[in-house]
PDB file of C-alpha atoms in Angstrom:
ATOM      1  CA  UNK A   1     -30.365   8.467  -9.831  1.00 65.00           C
ATOM      2  CA  UNK A   2     -30.596   5.302  -7.719  1.00 74.00           C
ATOM      3  CA  UNK A   3     -31.444   3.257 -10.796  1.00 79.00           C
ATOM      4  CA  UNK A   4     -28.255   4.521 -12.491  1.00 79.00           C
ATOM      5  CA  UNK A   5     -26.200   3.212  -9.593  1.00 81.00           C
ATOM      6  CA  UNK A   6     -27.874  -0.168  -9.783  1.00 83.00           C
ATOM      7  CA  UNK A   7     -27.435  -0.250 -13.572  1.00 86.00           C
ATOM      8  CA  UNK A   8     -23.706   0.387 -13.146  1.00 86.00           C
ATOM      9  CA  UNK A   9     -23.431  -2.628 -10.841  1.00 92.00           C
ATOM     10  CA  UNK A  10     -25.563  -4.821 -13.120  1.00 92.00           C
ATOM     11  CA  UNK A  11     -23.488  -3.817 -16.149  1.00 92.00           C
ATOM     12  CA  UNK A  12     -20.209  -4.747 -14.468  1.00 93.00           C
ATOM     13  CA  UNK A  13     -21.596  -8.128 -13.435  1.00 95.00           C
ATOM     14  CA  UNK A  14     -22.953  -8.865 -16.899  1.00 95.00           C
ATOM     15  CA  UNK A  15     -19.677  -7.878 -18.573  1.00 94.00           C
ATOM     16  CA  UNK A  16     -17.468  -9.676 -16.052  1.00 95.00           C
ATOM     17  CA  UNK A  17     -19.484 -12.905 -15.713  1.00 95.00           C
ATOM     18  CA  UNK A  18     -21.368 -13.369 -19.034  1.00 94.00           C
ATOM     19  CA  UNK A  19     -18.725 -14.876 -21.281  1.00 94.00           C
ATOM     20  CA  UNK A  20     -18.675 -16.751 -24.559  1.00 93.00           C
ATOM     21  CA  UNK A  21     -15.917 -19.186 -25.541  1.00 94.00           C
ATOM     22  CA  UNK A  22     -14.068 -16.698 -27.731  1.00 94.00           C
ATOM     23  CA  UNK A  23     -10.839 -15.025 -26.637  1.00 94.00           C
ATOM     24  CA  UNK A  24     -11.675 -11.681 -28.284  1.00 95.00           C
ATOM     25  CA  UNK A  25     -15.172 -11.571 -26.768  1.00 94.00           C
ATOM     26  CA  UNK A  26     -13.827 -12.384 -23.306  1.00 95.00           C
ATOM     27  CA  UNK A  27     -11.138  -9.695 -23.589  1.00 95.00           C
ATOM     28  CA  UNK A  28     -13.652  -7.127 -24.832  1.00 95.00           C
ATOM     29  CA  UNK A  29     -16.128  -7.774 -22.004  1.00 94.00           C
ATOM     30  CA  UNK A  30     -13.484  -7.879 -19.291  1.00 95.00           C
ATOM     31  CA  UNK A  31     -11.843  -4.669 -20.564  1.00 95.00           C
ATOM     32  CA  UNK A  32     -15.184  -2.865 -20.503  1.00 94.00           C
ATOM     33  CA  UNK A  33     -15.965  -4.174 -17.003  1.00 94.00           C
ATOM     34  CA  UNK A  34     -12.559  -3.107 -15.684  1.00 94.00           C
ATOM     35  CA  UNK A  35     -13.144   0.449 -16.939  1.00 93.00           C
ATOM     36  CA  UNK A  36     -16.033   0.622 -14.466  1.00 93.00           C
ATOM     37  CA  UNK A  37     -14.171  -0.854 -11.497  1.00 94.00           C
ATOM     38  CA  UNK A  38     -11.031  -0.362  -9.440  1.00 94.00           C
ATOM     39  CA  UNK A  39      -8.167  -2.816  -8.977  1.00 96.00           C
ATOM     40  CA  UNK A  40     -10.221  -5.123  -6.773  1.00 96.00           C
ATOM     41  CA  UNK A  41     -12.033  -6.446  -9.895  1.00 96.00           C
ATOM     42  CA  UNK A  42      -8.738  -6.536 -11.792  1.00 96.00           C
ATOM     43  CA  UNK A  43      -7.256  -8.792  -9.102  1.00 97.00           C
ATOM     44  CA  UNK A  44     -10.114 -11.290  -9.639  1.00 95.00           C
ATOM     45  CA  UNK A  45      -9.490 -11.170 -13.394  1.00 96.00           C
ATOM     46  CA  UNK A  46      -5.749 -11.872 -12.930  1.00 96.00           C
ATOM     47  CA  UNK A  47      -6.501 -14.693 -10.495  1.00 95.00           C
ATOM     48  CA  UNK A  48      -9.003 -16.311 -12.883  1.00 95.00           C
ATOM     49  CA  UNK A  49      -6.589 -15.932 -15.814  1.00 95.00           C
ATOM     50  CA  UNK A  50      -3.647 -17.404 -13.876  1.00 96.00           C
ATOM     51  CA  UNK A  51      -5.767 -20.408 -12.899  1.00 95.00           C
ATOM     52  CA  UNK A  52      -6.634 -20.967 -16.573  1.00 94.00           C
ATOM     53  CA  UNK A  53     -10.344 -20.236 -16.151  1.00 94.00           C
ATOM     54  CA  UNK A  54     -10.769 -18.311 -19.420  1.00 95.00           C
ATOM     55  CA  UNK A  55      -8.714 -20.861 -21.371  1.00 95.00           C
ATOM     56  CA  UNK A  56     -10.964 -23.645 -20.061  1.00 93.00           C
ATOM     57  CA  UNK A  57     -14.066 -21.734 -21.218  1.00 94.00           C
ATOM     58  CA  UNK A  58     -12.573 -21.478 -24.707  1.00 95.00           C
ATOM     59  CA  UNK A  59     -11.223 -25.038 -24.991  1.00 94.00           C
ATOM     60  CA  UNK A  60     -14.407 -26.538 -23.527  1.00 93.00           C
ATOM     61  CA  UNK A  61     -16.689 -24.385 -25.705  1.00 94.00           C
ATOM     62  CA  UNK A  62     -18.496 -23.247 -22.550  1.00 94.00           C
ATOM     63  CA  UNK A  63     -20.904 -20.316 -22.399  1.00 95.00           C
ATOM     64  CA  UNK A  64     -21.431 -18.483 -19.154  1.00 95.00           C
ATOM     65  CA  UNK A  65     -24.477 -16.273 -18.661  1.00 95.00           C
ATOM     66  CA  UNK A  66     -25.277 -14.223 -15.554  1.00 95.00           C
ATOM     67  CA  UNK A  67     -28.750 -13.083 -14.506  1.00 94.00           C
ATOM     68  CA  UNK A  68     -28.742 -10.363 -11.837  1.00 94.00           C
ATOM     69  CA  UNK A  69     -31.689 -11.062  -9.547  1.00 94.00           C
ATOM     70  CA  UNK A  70     -31.337  -8.030  -7.292  1.00 93.00           C
ATOM     71  CA  UNK A  71     -29.015  -5.255  -6.189  1.00 93.00           C
ATOM     72  CA  UNK A  72     -29.423  -3.992  -2.627  1.00 92.00           C
ATOM     73  CA  UNK A  73     -27.839  -0.573  -2.071  1.00 90.00           C
ATOM     74  CA  UNK A  74     -27.335   1.457   1.096  1.00 90.00           C
ATOM     75  CA  UNK A  75     -27.681   5.073  -0.011  1.00 85.00           C
ATOM     76  CA  UNK A  76     -27.569   6.446   3.560  1.00 89.00           C
ATOM     77  CA  UNK A  77     -23.746   6.680   3.606  1.00 90.00           C
ATOM     78  CA  UNK A  78     -21.155   7.538   1.014  1.00 91.00           C
ATOM     79  CA  UNK A  79     -19.427   5.707  -0.606  1.00 91.00           C
ATOM     80  CA  UNK A  80     -22.565   3.659  -1.261  1.00 91.00           C
ATOM     81  CA  UNK A  81     -22.403  -0.004  -0.290  1.00 94.00           C
ATOM     82  CA  UNK A  82     -24.110  -2.614  -2.458  1.00 94.00           C
ATOM     83  CA  UNK A  83     -24.752  -6.333  -2.422  1.00 96.00           C
ATOM     84  CA  UNK A  84     -25.656  -8.160  -5.627  1.00 95.00           C
ATOM     85  CA  UNK A  85     -27.529 -11.451  -5.871  1.00 96.00           C
ATOM     86  CA  UNK A  86     -27.239 -13.225  -9.194  1.00 96.00           C
ATOM     87  CA  UNK A  87     -27.379 -16.620 -10.875  1.00 95.00           C
ATOM     88  CA  UNK A  88     -24.819 -17.949 -13.330  1.00 95.00           C
ATOM     89  CA  UNK A  89     -25.626 -20.503 -15.976  1.00 94.00           C
ATOM     90  CA  UNK A  90     -22.581 -22.491 -17.088  1.00 94.00           C
ATOM     91  CA  UNK A  91     -23.707 -23.975 -20.408  1.00 93.00           C
ATOM     92  CA  UNK A  92     -21.789 -26.949 -21.780  1.00 91.00           C
ATOM     93  CA  UNK A  93     -22.653 -29.211 -24.700  1.00 87.00           C
ATOM     94  CA  UNK A  94     -24.173 -31.917 -22.527  1.00 86.00           C
ATOM     95  CA  UNK A  95     -25.074 -30.198 -19.246  1.00 91.00           C
ATOM     96  CA  UNK A  96     -25.991 -26.939 -17.584  1.00 93.00           C
ATOM     97  CA  UNK A  97     -24.761 -25.880 -14.154  1.00 94.00           C
ATOM     98  CA  UNK A  98     -26.587 -23.163 -12.264  1.00 95.00           C
ATOM     99  CA  UNK A  99     -24.526 -21.263  -9.706  1.00 95.00           C
ATOM    100  CA  UNK A 100     -25.394 -18.763  -7.011  1.00 96.00           C
ATOM    101  CA  UNK A 101     -23.326 -15.555  -7.164  1.00 96.00           C
ATOM    102  CA  UNK A 102     -23.301 -13.017  -4.332  1.00 96.00           C
ATOM    103  CA  UNK A 103     -20.964 -10.007  -4.389  1.00 96.00           C
ATOM    104  CA  UNK A 104     -20.411  -6.790  -2.483  1.00 96.00           C
ATOM    105  CA  UNK A 105     -18.888  -3.501  -3.552  1.00 96.00           C
ATOM    106  CA  UNK A 106     -18.801   0.230  -2.941  1.00 95.00           C
ATOM    107  CA  UNK A 107     -19.867   2.846  -5.455  1.00 92.00           C
ATOM    108  CA  UNK A 108     -17.823   6.007  -5.835  1.00 92.00           C
ATOM    109  CA  UNK A 109     -18.920   9.027  -7.886  1.00 89.00           C
ATOM    110  CA  UNK A 110     -16.707   9.771 -10.878  1.00 87.00           C
ATOM    111  CA  UNK A 111     -16.941  11.774 -14.066  1.00 87.00           C
ATOM    112  CA  UNK A 112     -19.218  10.596 -16.839  1.00 88.00           C
ATOM    113  CA  UNK A 113     -17.680   9.511 -20.120  1.00 86.00           C
ATOM    114  CA  UNK A 114     -18.488   7.404 -23.170  1.00 86.00           C
ATOM    115  CA  UNK A 115     -16.949   4.427 -21.360  1.00 83.00           C
ATOM    116  CA  UNK A 116     -18.729   5.230 -18.090  1.00 83.00           C
ATOM    117  CA  UNK A 117     -22.078   6.880 -18.864  1.00 82.00           C
ATOM    118  CA  UNK A 118     -23.455   6.392 -15.331  1.00 80.00           C
ATOM    119  CA  UNK A 119     -20.593   8.238 -13.622  1.00 82.00           C
ATOM    120  CA  UNK A 120     -19.823   5.649 -10.941  1.00 88.00           C
ATOM    121  CA  UNK A 121     -16.886   3.361 -10.305  1.00 92.00           C
ATOM    122  CA  UNK A 122     -17.081   0.105  -8.374  1.00 93.00           C
ATOM    123  CA  UNK A 123     -14.564  -0.275  -5.566  1.00 95.00           C
ATOM    124  CA  UNK A 124     -13.824  -3.010  -3.040  1.00 97.00           C
ATOM    125  CA  UNK A 125     -15.419  -5.656  -5.282  1.00 96.00           C
ATOM    126  CA  UNK A 126     -15.670  -8.928  -3.363  1.00 96.00           C
ATOM    127  CA  UNK A 127     -17.175 -12.275  -4.357  1.00 96.00           C
ATOM    128  CA  UNK A 128     -18.862 -13.628  -1.236  1.00 96.00           C
ATOM    129  CA  UNK A 129     -20.425 -16.712  -2.784  1.00 95.00           C
ATOM    130  CA  UNK A 130     -20.064 -18.550  -6.075  1.00 93.00           C
ATOM    131  CA  UNK A 131     -21.353 -22.070  -5.582  1.00 94.00           C
ATOM    132  CA  UNK A 132     -23.229 -24.705  -7.552  1.00 93.00           C
ATOM    133  CA  UNK A 133     -26.979 -24.801  -6.979  1.00 93.00           C
ATOM    134  CA  UNK A 134     -27.947 -27.375  -9.577  1.00 91.00           C
ATOM    135  CA  UNK A 135     -26.280 -29.357 -12.331  1.00 88.00           C
ATOM    136  CA  UNK A 136     -28.420 -31.135 -14.861  1.00 87.00           C
ATOM    137  CA  UNK A 137     -27.451 -33.437 -17.682  1.00 85.00           C
ATOM    138  CA  UNK A 138     -29.475 -32.731 -20.757  1.00 66.00           C
ATOM    139  CA  UNK A 139     -29.501 -35.675 -23.146  1.00 59.00           C
ATOM    140  CA  UNK A 140     -31.507 -33.672 -25.649  1.00 52.00           C
ATOM    141  CA  UNK A 141     -28.734 -31.028 -25.788  1.00 49.00           C
ATOM    142  CA  UNK A 142     -26.435 -33.679 -27.255  1.00 45.00           C
ATOM    143  CA  UNK A 143     -28.846 -34.206 -30.164  1.00 38.00           C
ATOM    144  CA  UNK A 144     -30.188 -30.672 -30.714  1.00 38.00           C
ATOM    145  CA  UNK A 145     -28.307 -27.846 -28.987  1.00 38.00           C
ATOM    146  CA  UNK A 146     -30.386 -25.435 -26.966  1.00 42.00           C
ATOM    147  CA  UNK A 147     -28.964 -21.983 -26.580  1.00 43.00           C
ATOM    148  CA  UNK A 148     -31.328 -20.287 -24.153  1.00 43.00           C
ATOM    149  CA  UNK A 149     -32.050 -17.621 -26.741  1.00 37.00           C
ATOM    150  CA  UNK A 150     -28.441 -17.060 -27.786  1.00 38.00           C
ATOM    151  CA  UNK A 151     -27.325 -16.944 -31.409  1.00 35.00           C
ATOM    152  CA  UNK A 152     -24.458 -19.169 -32.432  1.00 36.00           C
ATOM    153  CA  UNK A 153     -22.623 -18.644 -35.706  1.00 37.00           C
ATOM    154  CA  UNK A 154     -22.572 -21.698 -37.902  1.00 34.00           C
ATOM    155  CA  UNK A 155     -19.107 -23.094 -38.522  1.00 36.00           C
ATOM    156  CA  UNK A 156     -18.915 -24.190 -42.129  1.00 35.00           C
ATOM    157  CA  UNK A 157     -16.023 -25.842 -43.964  1.00 36.00           C
ATOM    158  CA  UNK A 158     -14.387 -23.800 -46.706  1.00 38.00           C
ATOM    159  CA  UNK A 159     -16.090 -24.187 -50.085  1.00 39.00           C
ATOM    160  CA  UNK A 160     -14.630 -26.554 -52.675  1.00 40.00           C
ATOM    161  CA  UNK A 161     -14.967 -23.922 -55.363  1.00 38.00           C
ATOM    162  CA  UNK A 162     -13.885 -20.337 -55.086  1.00 38.00           C
ATOM    163  CA  UNK A 163     -17.031 -18.343 -54.468  1.00 37.00           C
ATOM    164  CA  UNK A 164     -17.923 -15.314 -52.417  1.00 38.00           C
ATOM    165  CA  UNK A 165     -21.673 -15.917 -52.353  1.00 42.00           C
ATOM    166  CA  UNK A 166     -23.204 -15.566 -48.894  1.00 43.00           C
ATOM    167  CA  UNK A 167     -19.914 -14.431 -47.385  1.00 40.00           C
ATOM    168  CA  UNK A 168     -18.893 -11.142 -45.818  1.00 39.00           C
ATOM    169  CA  UNK A 169     -15.894  -9.041 -46.874  1.00 40.00           C
ATOM    170  CA  UNK A 170     -13.553 -11.357 -44.962  1.00 37.00           C
ATOM    171  CA  UNK A 171     -14.876 -14.578 -46.507  1.00 39.00           C
ATOM    172  CA  UNK A 172     -16.785 -15.621 -43.389  1.00 37.00           C
ATOM    173  CA  UNK A 173     -20.122 -17.363 -44.088  1.00 36.00           C
ATOM    174  CA  UNK A 174     -23.152 -15.183 -43.411  1.00 36.00           C
ATOM    175  CA  UNK A 175     -25.076 -17.942 -41.640  1.00 34.00           C
ATOM    176  CA  UNK A 176     -26.398 -17.961 -38.098  1.00 32.00           C
ATOM    177  CA  UNK A 177     -28.430 -20.669 -36.443  1.00 30.00           C
ATOM    178  CA  UNK A 178     -31.082 -19.876 -33.858  1.00 30.00           C
ATOM    179  CA  UNK A 179     -32.017 -22.832 -31.723  1.00 29.00           C
ATOM    180  CA  UNK A 180     -35.266 -22.772 -29.835  1.00 30.00           C
ATOM    181  CA  UNK A 181     -36.016 -23.887 -26.330  1.00 34.00           C
ATOM    182  CA  UNK A 182     -37.843 -27.107 -25.540  1.00 39.00           C
ATOM    183  CA  UNK A 183     -41.062 -25.146 -24.989  1.00 39.00           C
ATOM    184  CA  UNK A 184     -40.974 -23.827 -28.541  1.00 39.00           C
ATOM    185  CA  UNK A 185     -40.198 -27.329 -29.857  1.00 41.00           C
ATOM    186  CA  UNK A 186     -43.233 -28.707 -28.016  1.00 42.00           C
ATOM    187  CA  UNK A 187     -45.543 -26.209 -29.746  1.00 41.00           C
ATOM    188  CA  UNK A 188     -44.331 -27.190 -33.227  1.00 38.00           C
TER     189      UNK A 188
END
């Protein structure tokens, strides 16, 4: 039961802070995260949106990935208090910024549903810390993109001739590129 509570918190953090530079993907993740949280998380979303944060992710082609390191919960009192320690990787074409993310929240029991299988809602969500730890320029990223295990769809120009080969029902090329890390490149 304790693990379910921690999973609820981890899920919200991953949905809210792991973002790709696509408007639909951002909206989908944020909507799912907000179904698991009260208005305190919504207020952060509105603040970020008003400051143009999501638009900058899209226009700058920036990926943001969060890794939850630990969730510390106090199960002695209800509603349960939790503190989350995580790292964010802000991945740009030519550099990567690692950030420290520390948040607090309360967990309230609620009914289980398809949208909320763990049966908890996050309340009083507060970002205590979100600061840069390290920024590194990666000259190699300019030549061969590294995606930290992420798949990126290939963007191909439209064909000169009308053909539907290797395209889905909407005419989108069925091509994905998987870039490997430096460690895998070194082995080759």
